[in-house]
Short mmCIF file of C-alpha atoms in Angstrom, two decimals:
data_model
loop_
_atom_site.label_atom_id
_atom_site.label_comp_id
_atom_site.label_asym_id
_atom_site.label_seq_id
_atom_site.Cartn_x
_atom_site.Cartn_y
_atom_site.Cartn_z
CA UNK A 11 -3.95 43.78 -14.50
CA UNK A 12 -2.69 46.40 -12.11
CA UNK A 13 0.21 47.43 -10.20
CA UNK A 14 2.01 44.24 -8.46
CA UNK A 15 1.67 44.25 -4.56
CA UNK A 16 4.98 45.04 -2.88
CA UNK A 17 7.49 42.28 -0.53
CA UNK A 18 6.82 39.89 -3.48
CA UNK A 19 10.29 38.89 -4.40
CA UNK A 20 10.45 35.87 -1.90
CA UNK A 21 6.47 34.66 -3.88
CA UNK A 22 8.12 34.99 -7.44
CA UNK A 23 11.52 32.89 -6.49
CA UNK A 24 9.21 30.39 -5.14
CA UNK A 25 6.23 29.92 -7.22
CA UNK A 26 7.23 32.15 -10.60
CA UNK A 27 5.53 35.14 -9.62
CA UNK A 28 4.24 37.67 -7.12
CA UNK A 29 1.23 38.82 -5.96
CA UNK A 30 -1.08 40.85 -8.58
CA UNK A 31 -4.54 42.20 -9.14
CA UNK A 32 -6.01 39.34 -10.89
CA UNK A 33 -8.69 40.02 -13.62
CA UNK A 34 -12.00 40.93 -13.32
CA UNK A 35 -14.40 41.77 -16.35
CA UNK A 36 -17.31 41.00 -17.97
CA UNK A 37 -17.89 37.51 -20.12
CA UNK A 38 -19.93 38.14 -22.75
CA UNK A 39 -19.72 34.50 -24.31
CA UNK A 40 -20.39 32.66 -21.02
CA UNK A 41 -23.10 35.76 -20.41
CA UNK A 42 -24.38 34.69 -23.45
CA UNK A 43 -25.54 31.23 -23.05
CA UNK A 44 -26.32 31.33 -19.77
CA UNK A 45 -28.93 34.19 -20.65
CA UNK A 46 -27.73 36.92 -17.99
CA UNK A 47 -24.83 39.89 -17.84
CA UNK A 48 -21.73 37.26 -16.71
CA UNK A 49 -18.58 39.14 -14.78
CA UNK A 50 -15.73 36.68 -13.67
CA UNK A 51 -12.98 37.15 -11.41
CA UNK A 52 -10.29 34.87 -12.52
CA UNK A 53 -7.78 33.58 -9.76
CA UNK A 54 -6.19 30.80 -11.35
CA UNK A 55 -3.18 32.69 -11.89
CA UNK A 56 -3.04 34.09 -8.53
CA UNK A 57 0.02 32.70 -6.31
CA UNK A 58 0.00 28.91 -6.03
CA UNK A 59 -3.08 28.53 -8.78
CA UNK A 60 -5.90 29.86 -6.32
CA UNK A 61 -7.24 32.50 -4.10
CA UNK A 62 -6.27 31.03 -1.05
CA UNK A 63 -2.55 32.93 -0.67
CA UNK A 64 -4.81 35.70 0.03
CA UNK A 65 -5.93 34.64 2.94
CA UNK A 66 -2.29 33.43 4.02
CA UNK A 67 -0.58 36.23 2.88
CA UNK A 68 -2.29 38.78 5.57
CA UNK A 69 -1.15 35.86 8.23
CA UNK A 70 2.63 36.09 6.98
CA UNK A 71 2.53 40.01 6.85
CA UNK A 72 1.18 39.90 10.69
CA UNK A 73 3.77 37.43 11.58
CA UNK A 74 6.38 39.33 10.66
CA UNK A 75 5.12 42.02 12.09
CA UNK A 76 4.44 40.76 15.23
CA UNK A 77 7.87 38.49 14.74
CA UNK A 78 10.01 41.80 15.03
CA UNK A 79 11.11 40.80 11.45
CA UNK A 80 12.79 37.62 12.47
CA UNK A 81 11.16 35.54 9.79
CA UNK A 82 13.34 37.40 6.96
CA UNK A 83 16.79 36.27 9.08
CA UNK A 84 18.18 33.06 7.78
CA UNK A 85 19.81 32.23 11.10
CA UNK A 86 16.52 33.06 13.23
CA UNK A 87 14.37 30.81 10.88
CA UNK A 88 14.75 27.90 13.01
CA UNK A 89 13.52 29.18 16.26
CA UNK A 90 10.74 30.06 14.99
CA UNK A 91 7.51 28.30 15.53
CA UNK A 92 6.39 26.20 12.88
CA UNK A 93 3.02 26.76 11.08
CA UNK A 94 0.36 24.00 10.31
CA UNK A 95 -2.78 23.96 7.95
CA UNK A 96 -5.81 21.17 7.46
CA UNK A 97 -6.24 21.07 3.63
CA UNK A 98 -6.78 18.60 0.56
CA UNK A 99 -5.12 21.03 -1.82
CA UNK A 100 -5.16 24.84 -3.06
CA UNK A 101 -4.65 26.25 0.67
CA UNK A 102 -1.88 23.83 1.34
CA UNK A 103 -0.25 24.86 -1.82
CA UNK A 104 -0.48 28.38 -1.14
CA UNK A 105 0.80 27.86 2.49
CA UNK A 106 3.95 25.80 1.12
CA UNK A 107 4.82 28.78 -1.12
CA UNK A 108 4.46 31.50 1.26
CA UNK A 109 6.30 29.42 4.07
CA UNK A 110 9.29 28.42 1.48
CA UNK A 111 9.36 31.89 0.66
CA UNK A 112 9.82 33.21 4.05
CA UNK A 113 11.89 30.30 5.39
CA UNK A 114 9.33 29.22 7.36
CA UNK A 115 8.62 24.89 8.55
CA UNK A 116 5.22 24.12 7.52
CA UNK A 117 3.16 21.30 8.68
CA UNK A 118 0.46 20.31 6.37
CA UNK A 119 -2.18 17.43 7.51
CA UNK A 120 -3.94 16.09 4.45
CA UNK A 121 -6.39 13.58 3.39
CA UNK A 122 -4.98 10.04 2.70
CA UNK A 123 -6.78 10.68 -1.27
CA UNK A 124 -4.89 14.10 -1.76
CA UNK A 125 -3.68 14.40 -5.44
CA UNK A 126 -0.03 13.04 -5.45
CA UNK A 127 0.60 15.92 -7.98
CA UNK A 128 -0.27 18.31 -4.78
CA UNK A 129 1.88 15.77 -2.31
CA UNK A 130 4.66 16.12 -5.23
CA UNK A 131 4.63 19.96 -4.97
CA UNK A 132 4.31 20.21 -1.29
CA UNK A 133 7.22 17.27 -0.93
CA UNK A 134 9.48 19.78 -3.67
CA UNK A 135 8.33 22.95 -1.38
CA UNK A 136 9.64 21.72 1.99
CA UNK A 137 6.38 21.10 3.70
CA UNK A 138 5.92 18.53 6.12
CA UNK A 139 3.11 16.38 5.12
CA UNK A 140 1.06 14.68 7.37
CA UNK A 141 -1.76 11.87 5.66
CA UNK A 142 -4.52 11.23 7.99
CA UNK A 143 -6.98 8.63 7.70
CA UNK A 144 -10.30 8.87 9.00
CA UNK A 145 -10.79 6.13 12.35
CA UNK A 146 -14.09 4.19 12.07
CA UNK A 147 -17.44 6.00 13.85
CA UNK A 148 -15.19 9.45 13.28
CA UNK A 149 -17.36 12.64 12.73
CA UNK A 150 -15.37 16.19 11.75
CA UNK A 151 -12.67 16.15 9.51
CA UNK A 152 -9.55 14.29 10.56
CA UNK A 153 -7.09 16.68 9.30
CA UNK A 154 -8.15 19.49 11.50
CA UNK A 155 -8.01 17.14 14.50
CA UNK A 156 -4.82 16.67 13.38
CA UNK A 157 -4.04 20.26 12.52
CA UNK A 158 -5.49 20.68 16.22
CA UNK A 159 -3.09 18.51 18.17
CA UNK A 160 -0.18 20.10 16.47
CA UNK A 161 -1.39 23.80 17.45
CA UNK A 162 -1.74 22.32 21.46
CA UNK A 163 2.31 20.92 20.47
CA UNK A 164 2.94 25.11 19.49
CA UNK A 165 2.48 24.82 16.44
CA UNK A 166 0.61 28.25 14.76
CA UNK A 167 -2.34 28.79 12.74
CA UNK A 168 -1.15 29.61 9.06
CA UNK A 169 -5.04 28.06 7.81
CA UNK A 170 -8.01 29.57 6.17
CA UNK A 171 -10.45 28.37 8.74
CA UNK A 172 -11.83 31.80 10.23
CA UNK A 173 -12.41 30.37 13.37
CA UNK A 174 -8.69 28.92 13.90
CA UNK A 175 -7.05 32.15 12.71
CA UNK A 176 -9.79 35.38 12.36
CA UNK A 177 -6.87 37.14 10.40
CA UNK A 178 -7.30 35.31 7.61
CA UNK A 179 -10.51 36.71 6.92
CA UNK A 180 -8.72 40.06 6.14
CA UNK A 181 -6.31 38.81 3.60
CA UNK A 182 -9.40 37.62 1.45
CA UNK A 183 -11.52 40.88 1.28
CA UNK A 184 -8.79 41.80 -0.75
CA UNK A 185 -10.08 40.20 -3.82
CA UNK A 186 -13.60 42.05 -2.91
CA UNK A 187 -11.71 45.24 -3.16
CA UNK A 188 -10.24 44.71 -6.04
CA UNK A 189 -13.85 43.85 -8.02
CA UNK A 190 -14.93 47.13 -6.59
CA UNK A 191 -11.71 48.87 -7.81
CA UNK A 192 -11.77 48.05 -10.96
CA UNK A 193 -14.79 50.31 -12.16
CA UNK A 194 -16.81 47.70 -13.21
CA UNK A 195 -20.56 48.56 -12.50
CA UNK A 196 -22.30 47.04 -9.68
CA UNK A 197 -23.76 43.24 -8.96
CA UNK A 198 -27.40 42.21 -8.86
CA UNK A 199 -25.67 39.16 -7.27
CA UNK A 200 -22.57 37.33 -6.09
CA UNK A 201 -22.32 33.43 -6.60
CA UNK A 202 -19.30 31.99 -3.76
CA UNK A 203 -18.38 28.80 -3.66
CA UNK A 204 -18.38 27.29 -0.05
CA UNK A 205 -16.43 24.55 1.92
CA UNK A 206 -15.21 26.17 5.69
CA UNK A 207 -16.41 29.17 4.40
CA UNK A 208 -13.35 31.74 4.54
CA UNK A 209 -13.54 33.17 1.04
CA UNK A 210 -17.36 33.39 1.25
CA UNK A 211 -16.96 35.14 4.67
CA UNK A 212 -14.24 37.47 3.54
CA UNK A 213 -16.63 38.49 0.32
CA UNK A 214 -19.93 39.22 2.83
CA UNK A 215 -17.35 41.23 5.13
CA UNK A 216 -15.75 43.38 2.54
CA UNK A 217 -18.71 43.97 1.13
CA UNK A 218 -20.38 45.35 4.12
CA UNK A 219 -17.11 47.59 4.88
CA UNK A 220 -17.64 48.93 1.32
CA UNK A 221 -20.99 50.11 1.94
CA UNK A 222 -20.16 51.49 5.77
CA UNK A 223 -17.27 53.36 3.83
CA UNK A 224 -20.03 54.34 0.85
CA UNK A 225 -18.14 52.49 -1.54
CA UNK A 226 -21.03 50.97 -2.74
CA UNK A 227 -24.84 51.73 -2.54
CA UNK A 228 -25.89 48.13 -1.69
CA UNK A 229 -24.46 44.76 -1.28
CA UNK A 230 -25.63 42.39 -4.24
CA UNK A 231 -27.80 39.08 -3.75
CA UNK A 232 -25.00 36.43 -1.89
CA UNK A 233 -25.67 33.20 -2.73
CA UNK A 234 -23.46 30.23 -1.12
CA UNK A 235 -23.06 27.06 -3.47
CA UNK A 236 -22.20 23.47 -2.14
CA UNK A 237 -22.53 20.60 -3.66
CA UNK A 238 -25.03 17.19 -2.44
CA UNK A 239 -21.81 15.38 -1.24
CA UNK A 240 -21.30 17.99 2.01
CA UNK A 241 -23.54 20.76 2.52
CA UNK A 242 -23.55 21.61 6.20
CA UNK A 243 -24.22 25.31 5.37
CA UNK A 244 -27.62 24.43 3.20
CA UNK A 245 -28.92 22.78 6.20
CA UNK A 246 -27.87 25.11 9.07
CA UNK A 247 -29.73 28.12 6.74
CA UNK A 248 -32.34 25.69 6.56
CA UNK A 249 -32.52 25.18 9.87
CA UNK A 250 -32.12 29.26 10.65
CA UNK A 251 -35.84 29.84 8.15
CA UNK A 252 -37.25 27.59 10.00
CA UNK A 253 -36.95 28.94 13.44
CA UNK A 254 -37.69 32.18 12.00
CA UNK A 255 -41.01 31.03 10.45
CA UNK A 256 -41.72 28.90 13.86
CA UNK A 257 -41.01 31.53 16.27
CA UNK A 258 -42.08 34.74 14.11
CA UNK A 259 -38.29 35.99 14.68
CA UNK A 260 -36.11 38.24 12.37
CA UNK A 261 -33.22 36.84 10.74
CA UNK A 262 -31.02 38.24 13.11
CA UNK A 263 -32.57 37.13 16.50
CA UNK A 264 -32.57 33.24 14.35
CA UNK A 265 -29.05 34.01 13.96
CA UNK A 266 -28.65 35.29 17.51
CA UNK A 267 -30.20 31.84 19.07
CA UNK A 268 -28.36 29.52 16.45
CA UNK A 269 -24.99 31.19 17.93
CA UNK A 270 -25.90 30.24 21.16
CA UNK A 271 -26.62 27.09 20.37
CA UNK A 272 -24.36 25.73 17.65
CA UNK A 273 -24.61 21.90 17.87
CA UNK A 274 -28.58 22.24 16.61
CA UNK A 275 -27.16 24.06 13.53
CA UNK A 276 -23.85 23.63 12.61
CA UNK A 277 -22.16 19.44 12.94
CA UNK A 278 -19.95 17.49 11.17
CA UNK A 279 -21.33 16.07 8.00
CA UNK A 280 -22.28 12.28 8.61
CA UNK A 281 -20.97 10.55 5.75
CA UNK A 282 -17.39 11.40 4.17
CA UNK A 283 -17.64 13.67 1.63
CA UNK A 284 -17.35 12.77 -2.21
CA UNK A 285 -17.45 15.31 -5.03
CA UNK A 286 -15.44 16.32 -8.01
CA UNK A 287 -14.87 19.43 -6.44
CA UNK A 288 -13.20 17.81 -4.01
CA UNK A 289 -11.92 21.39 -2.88
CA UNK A 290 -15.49 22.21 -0.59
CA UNK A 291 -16.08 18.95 0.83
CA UNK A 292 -15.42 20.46 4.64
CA UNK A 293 -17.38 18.31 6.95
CA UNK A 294 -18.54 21.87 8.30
CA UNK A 295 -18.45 25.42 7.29
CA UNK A 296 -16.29 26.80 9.66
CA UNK A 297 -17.40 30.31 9.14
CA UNK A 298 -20.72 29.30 8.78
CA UNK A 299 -22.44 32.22 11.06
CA UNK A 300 -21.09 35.00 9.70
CA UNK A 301 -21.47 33.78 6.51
CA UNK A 302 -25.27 33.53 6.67
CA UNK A 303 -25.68 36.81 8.53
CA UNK A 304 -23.99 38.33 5.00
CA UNK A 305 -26.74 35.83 2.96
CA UNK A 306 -29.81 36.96 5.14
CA UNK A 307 -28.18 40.62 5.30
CA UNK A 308 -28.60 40.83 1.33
CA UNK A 309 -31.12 38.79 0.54
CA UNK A 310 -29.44 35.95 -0.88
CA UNK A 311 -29.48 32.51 -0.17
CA UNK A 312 -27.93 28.81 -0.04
CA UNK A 313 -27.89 26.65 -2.84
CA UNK A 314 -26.64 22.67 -3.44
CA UNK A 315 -25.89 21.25 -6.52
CA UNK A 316 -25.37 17.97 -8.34
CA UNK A 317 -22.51 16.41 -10.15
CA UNK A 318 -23.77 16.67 -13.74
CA UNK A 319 -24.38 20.57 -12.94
CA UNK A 320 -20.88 20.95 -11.55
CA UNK A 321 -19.50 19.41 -14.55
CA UNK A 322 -21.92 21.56 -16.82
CA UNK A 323 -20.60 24.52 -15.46
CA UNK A 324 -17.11 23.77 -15.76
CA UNK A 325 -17.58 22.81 -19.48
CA UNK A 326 -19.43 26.27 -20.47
CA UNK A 327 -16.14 28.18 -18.30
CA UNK A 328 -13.71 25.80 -20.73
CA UNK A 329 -16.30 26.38 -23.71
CA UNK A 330 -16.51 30.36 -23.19
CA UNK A 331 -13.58 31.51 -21.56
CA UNK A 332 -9.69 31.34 -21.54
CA UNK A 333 -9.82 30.32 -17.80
CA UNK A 334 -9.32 26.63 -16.85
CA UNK A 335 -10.41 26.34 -13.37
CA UNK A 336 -11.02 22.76 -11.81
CA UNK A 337 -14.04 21.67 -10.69
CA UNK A 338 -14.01 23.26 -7.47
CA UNK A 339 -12.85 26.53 -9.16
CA UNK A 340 -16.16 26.66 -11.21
CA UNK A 341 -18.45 25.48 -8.56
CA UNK A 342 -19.64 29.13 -8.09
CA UNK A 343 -21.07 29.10 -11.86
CA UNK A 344 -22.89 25.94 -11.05
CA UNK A 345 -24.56 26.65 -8.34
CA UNK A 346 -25.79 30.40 -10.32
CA UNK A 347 -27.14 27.45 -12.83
CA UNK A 348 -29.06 25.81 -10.13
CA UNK A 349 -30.59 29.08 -9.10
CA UNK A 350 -31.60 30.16 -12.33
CA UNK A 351 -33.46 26.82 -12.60
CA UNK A 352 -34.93 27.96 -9.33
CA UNK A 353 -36.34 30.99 -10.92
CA UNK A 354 -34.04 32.89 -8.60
CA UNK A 355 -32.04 35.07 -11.01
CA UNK A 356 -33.76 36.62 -13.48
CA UNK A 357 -32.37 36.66 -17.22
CA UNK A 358 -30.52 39.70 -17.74
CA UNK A 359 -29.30 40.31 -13.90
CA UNK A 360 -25.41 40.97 -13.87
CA UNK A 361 -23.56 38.13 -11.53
CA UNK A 362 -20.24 37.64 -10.48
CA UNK A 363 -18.69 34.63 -10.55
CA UNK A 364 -15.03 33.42 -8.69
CA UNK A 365 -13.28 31.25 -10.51
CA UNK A 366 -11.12 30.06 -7.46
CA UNK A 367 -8.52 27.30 -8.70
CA UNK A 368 -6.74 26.35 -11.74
CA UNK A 369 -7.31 22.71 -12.99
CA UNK A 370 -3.82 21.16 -11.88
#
């Protein structure tokens, strides 16, 4: 729905088709049975099957900015330096299409479980793939040491990790903007899923430009959703109340002290991460602070969630809607079924959910 974003020729060679406003509306038959006013924002069809060419795209456009246009000359291409990314799917997919498309070398540093159909596509794309194992006794995630070493070798930061690359923040308060575009009445709440935490930074961020531009009145309820196998966010909010409740301090000056002291918040999950959306399982939220200034900014909050609920919630999206999102896609809607459970959306509120990736 919407006019197609312009430069999009290089996208549509590549993956089939550019960049467009992807649909937002109401679900009245997933509203339905989960007893509240449902609105979805479906990015499944977005470039590369997620949201996560947002993000990249806003990196590209600077580059070539930046670049003096030398990314669009064949015969510059390869003096150009080459990007890398840390992911275990939908970002590394999206950063393989954008790179093919603007003749870019990509290096990619994966898990050694990615999906071969994602190792096929990158293979087909041009991407360099790099498999790394985790060493025994390792804590963090051994693709972004990886990812890491190559950006000491020159290497630049095409990633959606807001604290590798800030920029990529901006390309993904796009899909915000859209949602607020599209004349659709305001949210009681917002339901994000949460790995690094660049999508649910970008949605806390757009919002709050929204309402500094009086776009909006007020920034709905954000609640972040990860799931029991990794949830480094859960525990640094955690952490956050309790300092607050120790100390008698406001949200913000928690906040304030857990910034200056991030290793008593914010560390690599302990054991490796297992899920079937496989697609949050960061061993930390990258973002993680300004993330959690946009959940105690509005009110909102951080919730973890089982297995059976995240395949629940997938079921009633394949049950109720057109949409086929994976697991990780649909982790939003599980977690706003674990907070209803929680007594902390009422029946009848109006929540958005992002459906983030298309079941591959």
């Amino acid at each position: 729905r919407g006019p197609r974003w312009t430069g999009t020729g290089g996208r549509a060679r590549v993956d089939g088709h550019g960049f467009a406003i992807t649909p937002y509306g109401s679900a009245p038959a997933l509203g339905q049975r989960v007893g509240l006013e449902a609105w979805v924002k479906d990015e499944t069809h977005n470039v590369a099957g997620s949201h996560k060419a947002r993000h990249l795209m806003g990196l590209l456009l600077y580059l070539a900015v930046v670049e003096g246009g030398h990314a669009h000359k064949s015969n510059a291409s390869s003096t150009l330096a080459p990007l890398a990314i840390a992911s275990c799917g939908n970002a590394a997919l999206a950063a393989a299409v954008l790179a093919r498309a603007a003749s870019r070398a990509l290096q990619v540093y994966v898990p050694p479980d990615a999906e071969p159909a994602v190792l096929d596509r990158l293979a087909a794309l041009g991407a360099t793939v790099v498999a790394c194992p985790r060493e025994s006794g390792e804590q963090g995630d051994p693709c972004v040491r990886h990812f890491r070493q190559a950006l000491k070798q020159g290497a630049l930061p095409f990633c959606c990790q807001g604290n590798e690359n800030g920029l990529t923040i901006d390309g993904g308060q796009s899909l915000v903007l859209e949602m607020l575009g599209s004349e659709a009445p305001l949210l009681d709440h917002l339901v994000v899923q949460v790995g690094g935490g660049a999508l649910a930074s970008a949605c806390v961020q757009a919002y709050t430009r929204a309402q500094a531009h009086g776009l909006v009145r007020q920034v709905p309820r954000v609640h972040m959703v990860q799931t029991q196998g990794a949830a480094p966010l859960n525990r640094a909010w955690v952490r956050v109340q309790q300092r607050m409740a120790d100390h008698g301090e406001t949200a913000d000056a928690a906040l304030a002290y857990a910034a200056a002291h991030r290793s008593q918040f914010m560390w690599p999950w302990e054991e490796p991460p297992h899920s079937v959306a496989s697609g949050i399982l960061d061993d930390e939220t990258y973002d993680w602070l300004a993330v959690l200034r946009g959940v105690a900014a509005s009110g909102g909050s951080t919730v973890v969630v089982d297995e059976d609920t995240l395949r629940q919630a997938n079921r009633l999206v394949l049950e109720t809607t057109a949409v086929r999102p994976s697991h990780t896609g649909s982790a939003g809607l599980a977690g706003l079924l674990q907070l209803q459970r929680q007594g902390l959306v009422a029946p009848g509120a109006r929540v958005g959910v992002l459906l983030t990736g298309v079941q591959r």
